[in-house]
mmCIF file of C-alpha atoms and ligand atoms in Angstrom:
data_model
loop_
_atom_site.group_PDB
_atom_site.id
_atom_site.type_symbol
_atom_site.label_atom_id
_atom_site.label_comp_id
_atom_site.label_asym_id
_atom_site.label_seq_id
_atom_site.Cartn_x
_atom_site.Cartn_y
_atom_site.Cartn_z
ATOM 1 C CA MET A 27 -7.922 82.798 60.534
ATOM 2 C CA GLU A 28 -10.761 85.164 61.327
ATOM 3 C CA THR A 29 -11.548 85.733 65.117
ATOM 4 C CA PRO A 30 -15.089 84.829 65.711
ATOM 5 C CA LYS A 31 -17.597 87.466 66.573
ATOM 6 C CA GLN A 32 -18.191 87.973 70.323
ATOM 7 C CA ASN A 33 -20.582 90.648 70.586
ATOM 8 C CA HIS A 34 -23.518 88.103 71.595
ATOM 9 C CA ILE A 35 -21.162 87.913 75.211
ATOM 10 C CA ASP A 36 -22.537 90.108 78.095
ATOM 11 C CA LYS A 37 -19.062 91.317 79.519
ATOM 12 C CA ASN A 38 -20.552 90.170 83.070
ATOM 13 C CA ASP A 39 -20.717 86.557 82.027
ATOM 14 C CA PHE A 40 -16.562 86.743 81.844
ATOM 15 C CA ASP A 41 -17.292 87.054 85.867
ATOM 16 C CA HIS A 42 -17.703 83.248 85.528
ATOM 17 C CA VAL A 43 -16.136 82.192 82.395
ATOM 18 C CA TYR A 44 -12.457 82.804 80.964
ATOM 19 C CA GLU A 45 -12.410 85.932 79.103
ATOM 20 C CA PRO A 46 -10.364 85.226 75.742
ATOM 21 C CA ALA A 47 -6.910 86.808 76.327
ATOM 22 C CA GLU A 48 -3.238 86.722 74.760
ATOM 23 C CA ASP A 49 -3.064 82.891 75.109
ATOM 24 C CA SER A 50 -6.436 82.216 73.591
ATOM 25 C CA TYR A 51 -5.029 84.204 70.699
ATOM 26 C CA LEU A 52 -1.638 82.631 70.758
ATOM 27 C CA LEU A 53 -3.581 79.587 70.218
ATOM 28 C CA ILE A 54 -5.349 80.260 67.367
ATOM 29 C CA ASP A 55 -2.337 82.527 65.667
ATOM 30 C CA ALA A 56 -0.514 78.484 65.932
ATOM 31 C CA LEU A 57 -3.475 76.978 64.223
ATOM 32 C CA GLU A 58 -3.273 79.523 61.304
ATOM 33 C CA LYS A 59 0.652 78.957 61.139
ATOM 34 C CA ASP A 60 0.299 75.420 60.846
ATOM 35 C CA LEU A 61 -2.850 75.651 58.732
ATOM 36 C CA GLN A 62 -1.067 74.039 55.185
ATOM 37 C CA TYR A 63 -0.115 71.076 57.879
ATOM 38 C CA LEU A 64 -3.765 71.094 58.963
ATOM 39 C CA LYS A 65 -5.520 71.283 55.690
ATOM 40 C CA SER A 66 -3.189 68.392 54.349
ATOM 41 C CA LYS A 67 -4.828 66.046 57.368
ATOM 42 C CA ASN A 68 -8.077 66.942 56.381
ATOM 43 C CA PRO A 69 -9.244 66.448 60.020
ATOM 44 C CA THR A 70 -12.770 65.157 60.335
ATOM 45 C CA PHE A 71 -13.208 64.724 64.393
ATOM 46 C CA CYS A 72 -11.803 67.726 66.474
ATOM 47 C CA LEU A 73 -11.953 68.521 69.920
ATOM 48 C CA GLU A 74 -11.171 71.608 72.208
ATOM 49 C CA VAL A 75 -10.941 70.738 75.720
ATOM 50 C CA GLY A 76 -11.667 73.495 78.121
ATOM 51 C CA SER A 77 -13.395 75.492 75.672
ATOM 52 C CA GLY A 78 -14.031 78.565 77.847
ATOM 53 C CA SER A 79 -15.911 81.076 75.708
ATOM 54 C CA GLY A 80 -15.615 78.959 72.514
ATOM 55 C CA ILE A 81 -13.627 81.258 70.332
ATOM 56 C CA ILE A 82 -10.445 78.723 69.756
ATOM 57 C CA ILE A 83 -12.991 75.557 68.318
ATOM 58 C CA THR A 84 -15.076 78.236 66.863
ATOM 59 C CA ALA A 85 -12.284 79.954 64.712
ATOM 60 C CA PHE A 86 -11.477 76.508 63.780
ATOM 61 C CA GLY A 87 -15.015 75.350 62.626
ATOM 62 C CA MET A 88 -14.801 78.406 60.789
ATOM 63 C CA VAL A 89 -11.676 77.222 58.455
ATOM 64 C CA PHE A 90 -13.010 73.565 58.390
ATOM 65 C CA PRO A 91 -16.710 73.832 57.790
ATOM 66 C CA LYS A 92 -17.041 70.004 57.063
ATOM 67 C CA ALA A 93 -15.095 69.206 60.317
ATOM 68 C CA VAL A 94 -17.120 67.548 63.329
ATOM 69 C CA CYS A 95 -16.211 69.839 66.404
ATOM 70 C CA PHE A 96 -16.868 69.024 69.814
ATOM 71 C CA SER A 97 -15.508 71.082 73.195
ATOM 72 C CA THR A 98 -15.579 69.962 76.457
ATOM 73 C CA ASP A 99 -15.351 72.104 79.717
ATOM 74 C CA ILE A 100 -15.322 71.384 83.525
ATOM 75 C CA ASN A 101 -17.524 74.397 84.247
ATOM 76 C CA PHE A 102 -21.182 74.527 82.742
ATOM 77 C CA LYS A 103 -21.295 77.800 81.821
ATOM 78 C CA ALA A 104 -18.387 77.989 79.736
ATOM 79 C CA CYS A 105 -20.059 74.800 78.034
ATOM 80 C CA SER A 106 -23.128 77.331 77.450
ATOM 81 C CA MET A 107 -20.960 80.235 76.030
ATOM 82 C CA SER A 108 -18.950 77.914 73.655
ATOM 83 C CA LYS A 109 -22.076 76.736 72.260
ATOM 84 C CA SER A 110 -23.565 80.491 71.710
ATOM 85 C CA THR A 111 -20.295 81.480 70.142
ATOM 86 C CA ALA A 112 -20.211 78.753 67.987
ATOM 87 C CA PHE A 113 -23.960 79.253 66.763
ATOM 88 C CA GLN A 114 -23.475 82.820 66.297
ATOM 89 C CA ASN A 115 -20.732 82.123 63.702
ATOM 90 C CA ASN A 116 -22.684 79.533 62.234
ATOM 91 C CA VAL A 117 -20.423 76.697 63.311
ATOM 92 C CA MET A 118 -21.913 73.426 64.586
ATOM 93 C CA LEU A 119 -20.385 72.317 67.573
ATOM 94 C CA GLU A 120 -21.359 69.941 70.127
ATOM 95 C CA THR A 121 -20.529 71.102 73.822
ATOM 96 C CA VAL A 122 -20.243 68.450 76.580
ATOM 97 C CA ASN A 123 -19.783 69.734 80.535
ATOM 98 C CA MET A 124 -17.093 66.814 81.654
ATOM 99 C CA ASP A 125 -13.524 66.602 83.175
ATOM 100 C CA LEU A 126 -11.084 66.645 80.067
ATOM 101 C CA GLY A 127 -12.209 64.486 77.482
ATOM 102 C CA SER A 128 -12.501 61.562 79.939
ATOM 103 C CA CYS A 129 -16.025 60.513 78.446
ATOM 104 C CA PHE A 130 -14.724 60.217 75.007
ATOM 105 C CA ILE A 131 -12.651 57.016 75.494
ATOM 106 C CA GLU A 132 -14.307 55.195 72.835
ATOM 107 C CA ASN A 133 -13.703 57.888 70.504
ATOM 108 C CA LYS A 134 -10.990 59.401 68.398
ATOM 109 C CA PHE A 135 -10.258 62.616 67.473
ATOM 110 C CA ASP A 136 -8.113 63.868 64.389
ATOM 111 C CA VAL A 137 -7.099 67.200 66.264
ATOM 112 C CA ILE A 138 -7.098 67.784 69.733
ATOM 113 C CA LEU A 139 -6.776 71.444 71.436
ATOM 114 C CA PHE A 140 -6.213 72.392 74.887
ATOM 115 C CA ASN A 141 -5.181 75.778 76.652
ATOM 116 C CA PRO A 142 -5.411 74.878 80.151
ATOM 117 C CA PRO A 143 -5.306 75.957 83.542
ATOM 118 C CA TYR A 144 -1.621 76.681 83.774
ATOM 119 C CA VAL A 145 -0.943 78.869 86.688
ATOM 120 C CA VAL A 146 1.213 77.601 89.699
ATOM 121 C CA THR A 147 -1.040 77.531 92.513
ATOM 122 C CA ASP A 148 -1.292 75.104 95.715
ATOM 123 C CA SER A 149 -2.866 71.563 94.641
ATOM 124 C CA ASP A 150 -6.039 72.397 96.809
ATOM 125 C CA GLU A 151 -6.744 75.281 94.647
ATOM 126 C CA CYS A 152 -7.057 72.957 91.342
ATOM 127 C CA GLY A 153 -10.635 70.821 91.052
ATOM 128 C CA SER A 154 -13.054 73.642 91.156
ATOM 129 C CA PHE A 155 -15.902 73.820 88.667
ATOM 130 C CA ASP A 156 -16.016 77.813 88.443
ATOM 131 C CA ILE A 157 -13.731 80.407 87.023
ATOM 132 C CA THR A 158 -11.047 79.309 89.399
ATOM 133 C CA ALA A 159 -10.800 76.274 87.029
ATOM 134 C CA SER A 160 -9.704 78.676 84.410
ATOM 135 C CA TRP A 161 -6.310 79.282 85.684
ATOM 136 C CA ALA A 162 -5.565 77.251 88.653
ATOM 137 C CA GLY A 163 -2.994 74.681 87.360
ATOM 138 C CA GLY A 164 -1.465 73.406 90.950
ATOM 139 C CA VAL A 165 2.037 72.029 90.939
ATOM 140 C CA LYS A 166 4.198 73.370 88.291
ATOM 141 C CA GLY A 167 0.856 74.427 86.925
ATOM 142 C CA ARG A 168 0.636 70.978 85.237
ATOM 143 C CA GLU A 169 -1.660 69.185 87.741
ATOM 144 C CA VAL A 170 -4.396 69.214 84.969
ATOM 145 C CA THR A 171 -2.378 69.350 81.778
ATOM 146 C CA ASP A 172 -0.559 66.171 83.157
ATOM 147 C CA ARG A 173 -3.826 64.449 83.260
ATOM 148 C CA MET A 174 -4.715 65.219 79.928
ATOM 149 C CA LEU A 175 -1.317 64.102 78.613
ATOM 150 C CA GLU A 176 -2.132 60.696 79.899
ATOM 151 C CA LEU A 177 -5.810 60.696 78.033
ATOM 152 C CA ILE A 178 -4.064 61.702 74.591
ATOM 153 C CA PRO A 179 -2.841 58.218 73.468
ATOM 154 C CA LYS A 180 -6.551 57.208 74.409
ATOM 155 C CA ILE A 181 -8.451 59.679 72.247
ATOM 156 C CA LEU A 182 -6.187 61.026 69.590
ATOM 157 C CA THR A 183 -6.044 59.071 65.996
ATOM 158 C CA VAL A 184 -2.778 57.653 64.945
ATOM 159 C CA ASP A 185 -2.716 60.486 62.350
ATOM 160 C CA GLY A 186 -3.695 63.104 64.882
ATOM 161 C CA THR A 187 -2.261 66.432 66.176
ATOM 162 C CA PHE A 188 -2.700 67.680 69.710
ATOM 163 C CA TYR A 189 -1.791 71.532 70.446
ATOM 164 C CA LEU A 190 -1.097 72.378 73.811
ATOM 165 C CA LEU A 191 -0.230 75.809 75.131
ATOM 166 C CA LEU A 192 2.287 76.162 77.958
ATOM 167 C CA ILE A 193 4.062 78.690 79.971
ATOM 168 C CA GLU A 194 7.672 78.486 81.097
ATOM 169 C CA ASP A 195 7.071 77.615 84.571
ATOM 170 C CA ASN A 196 5.292 74.489 83.374
ATOM 171 C CA ILE A 197 8.684 73.085 82.279
ATOM 172 C CA PRO A 198 7.736 72.457 78.753
ATOM 173 C CA SER A 199 10.962 70.352 78.105
ATOM 174 C CA GLU A 200 9.383 67.839 81.033
ATOM 175 C CA VAL A 201 6.257 67.861 78.866
ATOM 176 C CA ILE A 202 7.914 67.021 75.717
ATOM 177 C CA SER A 203 9.459 64.330 77.457
ATOM 178 C CA ILE A 204 6.466 62.846 79.099
ATOM 179 C CA MET A 205 4.872 62.861 75.320
ATOM 180 C CA ALA A 206 7.979 61.021 73.979
ATOM 181 C CA GLU A 207 7.897 58.375 76.329
ATOM 182 C CA ASN A 208 4.272 57.492 74.594
ATOM 183 C CA GLY A 209 5.894 57.795 71.330
ATOM 184 C CA PHE A 210 4.883 61.268 70.542
ATOM 185 C CA SER A 211 6.984 64.047 68.516
ATOM 186 C CA SER A 212 6.604 67.523 69.162
ATOM 187 C CA ASP A 213 7.456 70.597 67.351
ATOM 188 C CA VAL A 214 7.033 74.163 69.205
ATOM 189 C CA VAL A 215 4.627 75.896 66.773
ATOM 190 C CA ILE A 216 4.937 79.196 68.322
ATOM 191 C CA LYS A 217 6.346 81.249 71.248
ATOM 192 C CA ARG A 218 5.575 84.660 72.775
ATOM 193 C CA ARG A 219 6.641 86.913 75.663
ATOM 194 C CA VAL A 220 3.573 88.447 77.269
ATOM 195 C CA ARG A 221 4.624 90.722 79.782
ATOM 196 C CA ASN A 222 6.442 88.585 82.024
ATOM 197 C CA GLU A 223 4.961 85.425 81.120
ATOM 198 C CA PHE A 224 6.623 82.981 78.123
ATOM 199 C CA GLN A 225 4.066 81.413 76.075
ATOM 200 C CA LEU A 226 4.341 78.775 73.766
ATOM 201 C CA VAL A 227 1.920 76.205 71.619
ATOM 202 C CA VAL A 228 3.558 72.791 71.382
ATOM 203 C CA LYS A 229 1.826 70.303 68.939
ATOM 204 C CA PHE A 230 2.365 66.720 69.666
ATOM 205 C CA PHE A 231 2.042 63.833 66.838
ATOM 206 C CA GLN A 232 2.871 60.219 66.209
ATOM 207 C CA ASP A 233 6.239 59.481 64.063
ATOM 208 C CA LYS A 234 5.143 56.970 61.956
ATOM 209 C CA THR A 235 2.772 58.802 59.762
ATOM 210 C CA ASN A 236 4.737 62.317 59.855
HETATM 211 C C1 SAM B 740 -7.193 79.235 80.173
HETATM 212 S S1 SAM B 740 -8.864 78.710 80.149
HETATM 213 C C2 SAM B 740 -8.952 78.274 78.418
HETATM 214 C C3 SAM B 740 -10.032 78.851 77.890
HETATM 215 C C4 SAM B 740 -10.198 78.824 76.326
HETATM 216 N N1 SAM B 740 -10.070 77.895 75.717
HETATM 217 C C5 SAM B 740 -9.560 80.145 75.987
HETATM 218 O O1 SAM B 740 -8.375 79.715 75.336
HETATM 219 O O2 SAM B 740 -9.676 81.170 75.978
HETATM 220 C C6 SAM B 740 -8.680 77.105 80.706
HETATM 221 C C7 SAM B 740 -10.264 76.508 80.445
HETATM 222 O O3 SAM B 740 -10.154 75.183 80.917
HETATM 223 C C8 SAM B 740 -11.407 74.565 81.608
HETATM 224 N N2 SAM B 740 -10.967 73.509 82.409
HETATM 225 C C9 SAM B 740 -10.330 73.669 83.661
HETATM 226 N N3 SAM B 740 -10.159 72.306 84.253
HETATM 227 C C10 SAM B 740 -10.903 71.470 83.244
HETATM 228 C C11 SAM B 740 -11.223 70.012 83.411
HETATM 229 N N4 SAM B 740 -10.698 69.277 84.179
HETATM 230 N N5 SAM B 740 -11.837 69.588 82.373
HETATM 231 C C12 SAM B 740 -12.447 70.465 81.364
HETATM 232 N N6 SAM B 740 -12.267 71.846 81.383
HETATM 233 C C13 SAM B 740 -11.479 72.390 82.147
HETATM 234 C C14 SAM B 740 -11.544 75.792 82.406
HETATM 235 O O4 SAM B 740 -12.979 76.203 82.828
HETATM 236 C C15 SAM B 740 -11.393 77.190 81.647
HETATM 237 O O5 SAM B 740 -12.510 77.203 80.501
#
């Protein structure tokens, strides 16, 4: 997958919006690794939650030009940046400033992507609307992720796939169990050690169609 052009972004804007880092590129690498599978699914409606700069959903849209791409972010400045990243790379993207995908309850997506705020912090650091929301994950670094897990069965198509980035501190086995209780199978698509952090991307899908 091609890395989207980012030369339209002023470096100072990354004081307010998450700058693409190893985790962002690991999620893109996971999608690339799973490209054959994704192509076989011929996805139509795709959503990135917490899109930040927009490079992940833009990279996805470049490979799937017929897909209808949406992104959300709690940080309004991230929504603006995602929109312009998509535009500069000729990808059509609808961005919505909202909590997770909560306003999409009546809609279903074939592919959902999420690189969440995963750093273990105090709970009261969670829930901001600015750059802190990029990393503050609360207890186990999972407070935002766990809310997303509850939403997935409501907004993912039966045949859909959810890609989630986790670190070891998030206790991936617990996440996998929570999703299994809701009928989702899982595969670890890719994992990598980045300095002292172990990052992985897990994909979730419903058994009956895979
Ligand atoms: C680790 S950053 C990832 C940004 C981008 N997807 C990337 O990989 O480069 C997490 C992103 O999630 C957003 N975010 C945090 N909490 C959110 C929420 N409740 N709803 C929507 N977006 C949220 C943050 O503002 C931030 O842009």
